[in-house]
């Protein structure tokens, strides 16, 4: 993909179909492409969450995906089913939590005189939660 497609991206969901192995084989290509074309202001890759879609049709892939995500720079992964609306919202919340954490860290790191409204930050942190996301 061209850089224009990724312009101003602050996070990504990379989806593969658990019923088609070729789509999982392409995940690393997509992640490498993403990392080579867009970074955060502080130079780190944008947070990316891996979605194992159609989980309603096969058994869990947990051990394989845990290690794959750690080795390839995904912040987390979720077994999802678009058909049954399973874990879609949870995956999006996890990604948004990481995006907001990156934004807060950027503001704190780059603008020493700035501040974050603590009441808003506390409410946001309570709202966005997932098991694999760090507790902010």
N, CA, C and O atoms as a DFTB+ gen file, in Angstrom:
544 C
 N C O
     1  1       0.835      -1.181       0.000
     2  2       0.000       0.000       0.000
     3  2       0.881       1.246       0.000
     4  3       2.041       1.209       0.411
     5  1       0.321       2.315      -0.455
     6  2       1.075       3.561      -0.475
     7  2       0.967       4.253       0.878
     8  3       0.066       3.975       1.669
     9  1       1.899       5.154       1.120
    10  2       1.903       5.895       2.375
    11  2       0.629       6.717       2.550
    12  3       0.201       6.949       3.680
    13  1       0.023       7.156       1.463
    14  2      -1.184       7.964       1.545
    15  2      -2.295       7.210       2.269
    16  3      -3.072       7.807       3.014
    17  1      -2.367       5.916       2.053
    18  2      -3.399       5.111       2.706
    19  2      -3.240       5.146       4.222
    20  3      -4.237       5.113       4.944
    21  1      -2.029       5.211       4.708
    22  2      -1.758       5.203       6.135
    23  2      -1.672       6.586       6.765
    24  3      -1.496       6.700       7.978
    25  1      -1.792       7.626       5.968
    26  2      -1.582       8.981       6.455
    27  2      -2.397       9.252       7.715
    28  3      -3.601       9.001       7.756
    29  1      -1.731       9.764       8.731
    30  2      -2.303      10.149      10.011
    31  2      -2.912       8.981      10.795
    32  3      -3.710       9.198      11.706
    33  1      -2.544       7.765      10.451
    34  2      -3.017       6.608      11.223
    35  2      -2.382       6.627      12.606
    36  3      -1.199       6.937      12.745
    37  1      -3.160       6.297      13.623
    38  2      -2.643       6.237      14.986
    39  2      -2.801       4.842      15.583
    40  3      -2.443       4.609      16.738
    41  1      -3.336       3.923      14.794
    42  2      -3.513       2.548      15.237
    43  2      -4.048       1.717      14.082
    44  3      -4.486       2.249      13.062
    45  1      -4.004       0.386      14.264
    46  2      -4.466      -0.489      13.186
    47  2      -5.052      -1.781      13.749
    48  3      -4.608      -2.296      14.775
    49  1      -6.044      -2.277      13.059
    50  2      -6.584      -3.610      13.286
    51  2      -6.188      -4.437      12.077
    52  3      -6.531      -4.093      10.946
    53  1      -5.468      -5.526      12.309
    54  2      -5.078      -6.424      11.214
    55  2      -5.913      -7.692      11.390
    56  3      -5.860      -8.341      12.435
    57  1      -6.682      -8.035      10.361
    58  2      -7.648      -9.134      10.449
    59  2      -7.242     -10.270       9.532
    60  3      -6.836     -10.050       8.391
    61  1      -7.358     -11.502      10.050
    62  2      -7.206     -12.659       9.184
    63  2      -8.366     -13.612       9.431
    64  3      -9.015     -13.566      10.476
    65  1      -8.609     -14.461       8.470
    66  2      -9.708     -15.419       8.490
    67  2      -9.163     -16.759       8.991
    68  3      -8.337     -17.376       8.318
    69  1      -9.615     -17.215      10.161
    70  2      -9.072     -18.442      10.738
    71  2      -9.400     -19.678       9.913
    72  3      -8.810     -20.735      10.132
    73  1     -10.318     -19.568       8.982
    74  2     -10.666     -20.720       8.137
    75  2      -9.834     -20.772       6.864
    76  3      -9.952     -21.718       6.085
    77  1      -8.979     -19.747       6.642
    78  2      -8.128     -19.712       5.440
    79  2      -6.691     -19.396       5.859
    80  3      -6.371     -18.253       6.186
    81  1      -5.842     -20.399       5.848
    82  2      -4.454     -20.243       6.304
    83  2      -3.698     -19.173       5.521
    84  3      -2.823     -18.508       6.075
    85  1      -4.017     -19.001       4.262
    86  2      -3.298     -18.009       3.449
    87  2      -3.480     -16.596       3.992
    88  3      -2.599     -15.755       3.817
    89  1      -4.597     -16.322       4.642
    90  2      -4.795     -14.979       5.197
    91  2      -3.891     -14.751       6.412
    92  3      -3.428     -13.632       6.638
    93  1      -3.638     -15.803       7.192
    94  2      -2.701     -15.672       8.311
    95  2      -1.282     -15.486       7.781
    96  3      -0.501     -14.726       8.353
    97  1      -0.949     -16.168       6.702
    98  2       0.378     -16.029       6.100
    99  2       0.647     -14.588       5.665
   100  3       1.799     -14.155       5.644
   101  1      -0.398     -13.848       5.321
   102  2      -0.244     -12.468       4.861
   103  2      -0.148     -11.459       6.005
   104  3       0.212     -10.305       5.775
   105  1      -0.463     -11.872       7.228
   106  2      -0.464     -10.954       8.370
   107  2       0.891     -10.286       8.558
   108  3       0.955      -9.073       8.755
   109  1       1.971     -11.054       8.500
   110  2       3.296     -10.476       8.702
   111  2       3.624      -9.443       7.627
   112  3       4.250      -8.423       7.915
   113  1       3.209      -9.702       6.406
   114  2       3.428      -8.737       5.319
   115  2       2.701      -7.426       5.615
   116  3       3.264      -6.347       5.431
   117  1       1.472      -7.517       6.066
   118  2       0.696      -6.316       6.387
   119  2       1.328      -5.550       7.549
   120  3       1.403      -4.321       7.519
   121  1       1.779      -6.274       8.569
   122  2       2.395      -5.617       9.731
   123  2       3.712      -4.950       9.339
   124  3       3.988      -3.828       9.762
   125  1       4.518      -5.628       8.543
   126  2       5.779      -5.034       8.081
   127  2       5.518      -3.793       7.243
   128  3       6.221      -2.791       7.378
   129  1       4.512      -3.853       6.381
   130  2       4.152      -2.711       5.547
   131  2       3.709      -1.538       6.426
   132  3       4.123      -0.399       6.212
   133  1       2.878      -1.828       7.399
   134  2       2.407      -0.799       8.321
   135  2       3.587      -0.154       9.053
   136  3       3.702       1.071       9.098
   137  1       4.455      -0.980       9.621
   138  2       5.586      -0.463      10.395
   139  2       6.578       0.331       9.546
   140  3       7.220       1.258      10.040
   141  1       6.701      -0.033       8.280
   142  2       7.659       0.673       7.426
   143  2       7.121       2.009       6.905
   144  3       7.889       2.857       6.451
   145  1       5.815       2.190       6.972
   146  2       5.235       3.391       6.368
   147  2       4.631       4.389       7.333
   148  3       4.345       5.523       6.949
   149  1       4.432       3.992       8.572
   150  2       3.852       4.943       9.525
   151  2       4.386       4.661      10.928
   152  3       4.460       3.513      11.365
   153  1       4.753       5.735      11.618
   154  2       5.201       5.644      13.007
   155  2       4.534       6.764      13.797
   156  3       4.004       7.718      13.227
   157  1       4.572       6.628      15.107
   158  2       4.056       7.673      15.990
   159  2       5.061       8.819      16.011
   160  3       6.177       8.694      15.506
   161  1       4.650       9.936      16.602
   162  2       5.528      11.107      16.685
   163  2       6.834      10.799      17.405
   164  3       7.858      11.411      17.103
   165  1       6.818       9.871      18.343
   166  2       8.022       9.534      19.101
   167  2       8.834       8.437      18.418
   168  3       9.795       7.934      18.999
   169  1       8.464       8.058      17.190
   170  2       9.248       7.120      16.399
   171  2       8.888       5.656      16.548
   172  3       9.405       4.820      15.807
   173  1       8.022       5.327      17.480
   174  2       7.616       3.936      17.663
   175  2       6.506       3.583      16.669
   176  3       5.802       4.468      16.183
   177  1       6.351       2.293      16.369
   178  2       5.268       1.883      15.458
   179  2       3.901       2.192      16.072
   180  3       3.751       2.233      17.293
   181  1       2.913       2.407      15.211
   182  2       1.549       2.603      15.711
   183  2       1.067       1.297      16.336
   184  3       1.441       0.222      15.868
   185  1       0.251       1.367      17.378
   186  2      -0.251       0.140      17.980
   187  2      -1.121      -0.630      16.987
   188  3      -1.922      -0.046      16.258
   189  1      -0.948      -1.935      16.974
   190  2      -1.729      -2.796      16.079
   191  2      -2.258      -3.987      16.867
   192  3      -1.538      -4.605      17.650
   193  1      -3.525      -4.293      16.643
   194  2      -4.186      -5.431      17.266
   195  2      -4.511      -6.439      16.175
   196  3      -5.018      -6.075      15.115
   197  1      -4.220      -7.694      16.437
   198  2      -4.500      -8.773      15.490
   199  2      -5.854      -9.387      15.803
   200  3      -6.136      -9.732      16.950
   201  1      -6.696      -9.522      14.776
   202  2      -8.016     -10.119      14.935
   203  2      -8.079     -11.438      14.180
   204  3      -7.878     -11.485      12.966
   205  1      -8.362     -12.512      14.919
   206  2      -8.544     -13.845      14.335
   207  2     -10.036     -14.013      14.102
   208  3     -10.757     -14.477      14.985
   209  1     -10.500     -13.638      12.917
   210  2     -11.931     -13.601      12.626
   211  2     -12.483     -14.969      12.238
   212  3     -11.750     -15.851      11.791
   213  1     -13.775     -15.123      12.418
   214  2     -14.529     -16.365      12.202
   215  2     -14.217     -17.385      13.288
   216  3     -14.190     -18.589      13.037
   217  1     -13.981     -16.888      14.496
   218  2     -13.666     -17.779      15.616
   219  2     -14.834     -18.684      15.966
   220  3     -14.659     -19.675      16.676
   221  1     -16.006     -18.362      15.484
   222  2     -17.168     -19.214      15.716
   223  2     -17.081     -20.524      14.932
   224  3     -17.886     -21.430      15.151
   225  1     -16.107     -20.632      14.019
   226  2     -16.016     -21.804      13.150
   227  2     -14.869     -22.759      13.475
   228  3     -14.824     -23.863      12.932
   229  1     -13.930     -22.358      14.358
   230  2     -12.788     -23.225      14.688
   231  2     -12.415     -23.114      16.161
   232  3     -12.896     -22.228      16.868
   233  1     -11.558     -24.017      16.614
   234  2     -11.078     -24.015      18.004
   235  2     -10.069     -22.889      18.222
   236  3      -9.539     -22.317      17.269
   237  1      -9.820     -22.588      19.475
   238  2      -8.922     -21.503      19.869
   239  2      -7.499     -21.685      19.338
   240  3      -7.004     -22.806      19.218
   241  1      -6.859     -20.567      19.025
   242  2      -5.485     -20.520      18.523
   243  2      -4.546     -19.887      19.545
   244  3      -3.462     -19.436      19.177
   245  1      -4.931     -19.841      20.809
   246  2      -4.244     -19.023      21.805
   247  2      -2.737     -19.216      21.910
   248  3      -2.017     -18.224      21.796
   249  1      -2.208     -20.415      22.117
   250  2      -0.745     -20.500      22.296
   251  2       0.026     -19.978      21.084
   252  3       1.020     -19.267      21.236
   253  1      -0.420     -20.322      19.908
   254  2       0.246     -19.897      18.683
   255  2       0.194     -18.372      18.537
   256  3       1.201     -17.751      18.197
   257  1      -0.956     -17.773      18.787
   258  2      -1.112     -16.335      18.582
   259  2      -0.450     -15.508      19.680
   260  3       0.022     -14.404      19.410
   261  1      -0.406     -16.012      20.899
   262  2       0.301     -15.296      21.966
   263  2       1.758     -15.059      21.568
   264  3       2.247     -13.931      21.625
   265  1       2.438     -16.113      21.170
   266  2       3.854     -15.967      20.816
   267  2       4.031     -15.187      19.526
   268  3       4.964     -14.391      19.414
   269  1       3.159     -15.397      18.549
   270  2       3.252     -14.664      17.286
   271  2       3.152     -13.160      17.525
   272  3       3.927     -12.389      16.959
   273  1       2.210     -12.744      18.353
   274  2       2.026     -11.312      18.617
   275  2       3.221     -10.712      19.346
   276  3       3.645      -9.601      19.027
   277  1       3.764     -11.427      20.316
   278  2       4.942     -10.935      21.036
   279  2       6.134     -10.784      20.096
   280  3       6.868      -9.799      20.171
   281  1       6.323     -11.751      19.222
   282  2       7.458     -11.733      18.293
   283  2       7.320     -10.683      17.198
   284  3       8.326     -10.218      16.662
   285  1       6.099     -10.306      16.861
   286  2       5.881      -9.439      15.700
   287  2       5.320      -8.064      16.029
   288  3       4.890      -7.346      15.126
   289  1       5.314      -7.687      17.289
   290  2       4.987      -6.318      17.662
   291  2       3.516      -5.957      17.701
   292  3       3.179      -4.775      17.640
   293  1       2.632      -6.930      17.800
   294  2       1.219      -6.619      17.998
   295  2       1.007      -6.386      19.491
   296  3       1.592      -7.084      20.319
   297  1       0.175      -5.413      19.833
   298  2      -0.061      -5.137      21.249
   299  2      -0.963      -6.179      21.882
   300  3      -0.911      -6.395      23.092
   301  1      -1.793      -6.829      21.070
   302  2      -2.718      -7.826      21.575
   303  2      -3.363      -8.544      20.396
   304  3      -3.148      -8.186      19.238
   305  1      -4.162      -9.567      20.711
   306  2      -4.943     -10.244      19.685
   307  2      -6.261     -10.690      20.294
   308  3      -6.372     -10.890      21.504
   309  1      -7.256     -10.841      19.431
   310  2      -8.580     -11.262      19.865
   311  2      -9.145     -12.252      18.862
   312  3      -8.994     -12.086      17.652
   313  1      -9.795     -13.281      19.382
   314  2     -10.600     -14.148      18.530
   315  2     -11.923     -13.427      18.342
   316  3     -12.599     -13.097      19.316
   317  1     -12.293     -13.183      17.100
   318  2     -13.504     -12.420      16.824
   319  2     -14.431     -13.195      15.899
   320  3     -14.022     -14.121      15.199
   321  1     -15.672     -12.790      15.921
   322  2     -16.657     -13.286      14.967
   323  2     -17.524     -12.107      14.566
   324  3     -18.319     -11.611      15.364
   325  1     -17.371     -11.666      13.344
   326  2     -18.217     -10.584      12.850
   327  2     -19.666     -11.061      12.775
   328  3     -20.594     -10.292      13.025
   329  1     -19.849     -12.318      12.433
   330  2     -21.184     -12.906      12.320
   331  2     -21.922     -12.856      13.656
   332  3     -23.101     -12.503      13.707
   333  1     -21.226     -13.210      14.735
   334  2     -21.853     -13.253      16.053
   335  2     -21.538     -12.023      16.906
   336  3     -21.939     -11.948      18.067
   337  1     -20.823     -11.064      16.328
   338  2     -20.426      -9.840      17.028
   339  2     -19.669     -10.164      18.325
   340  3     -19.970      -9.620      19.387
   341  1     -18.699     -11.045      18.214
   342  2     -17.912     -11.477      19.363
   343  2     -16.563     -10.770      19.388
   344  3     -15.808     -10.829      18.417
   345  1     -16.264     -10.106      20.489
   346  2     -14.971      -9.460      20.760
   347  2     -14.615      -8.299      19.831
   348  3     -13.482      -7.819      19.869
   349  1     -15.530      -7.846      19.015
   350  2     -15.236      -6.716      18.130
   351  2     -15.054      -5.445      18.964
   352  3     -14.060      -4.733      18.818
   353  1     -16.002      -5.179      19.816
   354  2     -15.931      -3.980      20.647
   355  2     -14.747      -4.036      21.603
   356  3     -14.084      -3.023      21.827
   357  1     -14.476      -5.210      22.169
   358  2     -13.364      -5.360      23.099
   359  2     -12.031      -5.080      22.406
   360  3     -11.158      -4.426      22.976
   361  1     -11.878      -5.569      21.191
   362  2     -10.644      -5.325      20.435
   363  2     -10.479      -3.839      20.128
   364  3      -9.382      -3.292      20.250
   365  1     -11.560      -3.197      19.736
   366  2     -11.500      -1.761      19.437
   367  2     -11.164      -0.968      20.698
   368  3     -10.380      -0.021      20.641
   369  1     -11.745      -1.345      21.828
   370  2     -11.439      -0.655      23.086
   371  2      -9.966      -0.799      23.453
   372  3      -9.329       0.161      23.887
   373  1      -9.438      -1.986      23.279
   374  2      -8.025      -2.217      23.586
   375  2      -7.147      -1.314      22.718
   376  3      -6.222      -0.673      23.216
   377  1      -7.444      -1.269      21.420
   378  2      -6.663      -0.426      20.516
   379  2      -6.791       1.046      20.902
   380  3      -5.790       1.762      20.944
   381  1      -7.996       1.500      21.179
   382  2      -8.205       2.899      21.556
   383  2      -7.476       3.221      22.853
   384  3      -6.917       4.309      22.993
   385  1      -7.475       2.293      23.799
   386  2      -6.751       2.525      25.061
   387  2      -5.266       2.763      24.784
   388  3      -4.661       3.664      25.366
   389  1      -4.687       1.965      23.906
   390  2      -3.268       2.150      23.569
   391  2      -3.037       3.452      22.814
   392  3      -2.028       4.123      23.030
   393  1      -3.950       3.809      21.941
   394  2      -3.820       5.076      21.211
   395  2      -3.850       6.240      22.190
   396  3      -3.025       7.151      22.111
   397  1      -4.809       6.204      23.114
   398  2      -4.899       7.283      24.104
   399  2      -3.671       7.325      25.003
   400  3      -3.197       8.406      25.354
   401  1      -3.156       6.173      25.372
   402  2      -1.941       6.127      26.193
   403  2      -0.774       6.745      25.436
   404  3       0.017       7.485      26.018
   405  1      -0.659       6.450      24.148
   406  2       0.405       7.047      23.332
   407  2       0.230       8.556      23.248
   408  3       1.208       9.299      23.323
   409  1      -1.001       9.012      23.092
   410  2      -1.263      10.454      23.013
   411  2      -0.892      11.125      24.329
   412  3      -0.251      12.176      24.332
   413  1      -1.297      10.516      25.463
   414  2      -0.974      11.091      26.764
   415  2       0.531      11.129      26.980
   416  3       1.059      12.133      27.458
   417  1       1.224      10.058      26.638
   418  2       2.677      10.015      26.809
   419  2       3.358      11.034      25.926
   420  3       4.347      11.641      26.336
   421  1       2.853      11.236      24.720
   422  2       3.426      12.221      23.802
   423  2       3.249      13.616      24.367
   424  3       4.180      14.421      24.340
   425  1       2.056      13.909      24.882
   426  2       1.807      15.229      25.454
   427  2       2.705      15.452      26.656
   428  3       3.314      16.514      26.789
   429  1       2.794      14.463      27.530
   430  2       3.613      14.597      28.733
   431  2       5.089      14.719      28.366
   432  3       5.802      15.555      28.921
   433  1       5.550      13.880      27.426
   434  2       6.959      13.891      27.056
   435  2       7.351      15.133      26.267
   436  3       8.427      15.688      26.490
   437  1       6.503      15.573      25.355
   438  2       6.878      16.641      24.443
   439  2       6.511      18.032      24.940
   440  3       7.078      19.019      24.471
   441  1       5.577      18.133      25.875
   442  2       5.133      19.429      26.347
   443  2       5.124      19.438      27.878
   444  3       4.086      19.198      28.494
   445  1       6.274      19.715      28.488
   446  2       6.374      19.633      29.947
   447  2       5.392      20.536      30.683
   448  3       4.992      20.216      31.802
   449  1       4.992      21.662      30.082
   450  2       4.073      22.576      30.751
   451  2       2.615      22.203      30.588
   452  3       1.748      22.873      31.148
   453  1       2.320      21.155      29.839
   454  2       0.925      20.781      29.601
   455  2       0.426      19.867      30.707
   456  3       1.214      19.351      31.499
   457  1      -0.880      19.671      30.757
   458  2      -1.456      18.783      31.753
   459  2      -2.658      18.064      31.161
   460  3      -3.217      18.480      30.146
   461  1      -3.041      16.977      31.818
   462  2      -4.208      16.207      31.429
   463  2      -5.232      16.352      32.534
   464  3      -4.890      16.267      33.714
   465  1      -6.485      16.572      32.166
   466  2      -7.534      16.678      33.172
   467  2      -7.692      15.325      33.838
   468  3      -8.092      14.360      33.187
   469  1      -7.389      15.238      35.109
   470  2      -7.334      13.951      35.789
   471  2      -8.693      13.273      35.858
   472  3      -8.762      12.048      35.758
   473  1      -9.764      14.014      36.024
   474  2     -11.083      13.387      36.086
   475  2     -11.408      12.711      34.767
   476  3     -11.911      11.588      34.755
   477  1     -11.124      13.387      33.640
   478  2     -11.366      12.789      32.331
   479  2     -10.490      11.558      32.134
   480  3     -10.964      10.525      31.660
   481  1      -9.218      11.666      32.497
   482  2      -8.303      10.546      32.313
   483  2      -8.742       9.353      33.151
   484  3      -8.698       8.219      32.675
   485  1      -9.159       9.588      34.378
   486  2      -9.588       8.480      35.239
   487  2     -10.823       7.802      34.669
   488  3     -10.903       6.574      34.648
   489  1     -11.788       8.592      34.205
   490  2     -12.998       8.000      33.630
   491  2     -12.686       7.230      32.363
   492  3     -13.249       6.159      32.138
   493  1     -11.803       7.752      31.537
   494  2     -11.434       7.084      30.297
   495  2     -10.750       5.762      30.595
   496  3     -11.037       4.759      29.942
   497  1      -9.861       5.742      31.558
   498  2      -9.133       4.523      31.887
   499  2     -10.061       3.445      32.412
   500  3      -9.848       2.263      32.142
   501  1     -11.092       3.832      33.159
   502  2     -12.052       2.850      33.649
   503  2     -12.876       2.281      32.501
   504  3     -13.207       1.095      32.500
   505  1     -13.203       3.109      31.536
   506  2     -14.071       2.686      30.444
   507  2     -13.360       1.740      29.483
   508  3     -13.944       0.747      29.048
   509  1     -12.119       2.036      29.151
   510  2     -11.382       1.225      28.211
   511  2     -10.560       0.188      28.975
   512  3      -9.576       0.523      29.635
   513  1     -10.968      -1.049      28.878
   514  2     -10.176      -2.071      29.550
   515  2     -10.261      -3.379      28.809
   516  3     -11.312      -3.745      28.284
   517  1      -9.153      -4.079      28.767
   518  2      -9.109      -5.432      28.244
   519  2      -7.993      -6.146      28.983
   520  3      -7.083      -5.505      29.510
   521  1      -8.058      -7.448      29.024
   522  2      -7.096      -8.226      29.801
   523  2      -5.674      -8.063      29.320
   524  3      -4.745      -8.086      30.128
   525  1      -5.477      -7.898      28.009
   526  2      -4.117      -7.842      27.492
   527  2      -3.576      -6.421      27.420
   528  3      -2.406      -6.226      27.090
   529  1      -4.403      -5.427      27.724
   530  2      -3.948      -4.044      27.704
   531  2      -3.345      -3.690      29.054
   532  3      -3.810      -4.172      30.087
   533  1      -2.314      -2.850      29.056
   534  2      -1.732      -2.455      30.338
   535  2      -2.720      -1.591      31.098
   536  3      -3.483      -0.835      30.496
   537  1      -2.708      -1.697      32.392
   538  2      -3.561      -0.858      33.222
   539  2      -2.879       0.490      33.357
   540  3      -1.747       0.588      33.831
   541  1      -3.590       1.527      32.932
   542  2      -3.007       2.875      32.946
   543  2      -3.332       3.612      34.220
   544  3      -2.918       4.758      34.393
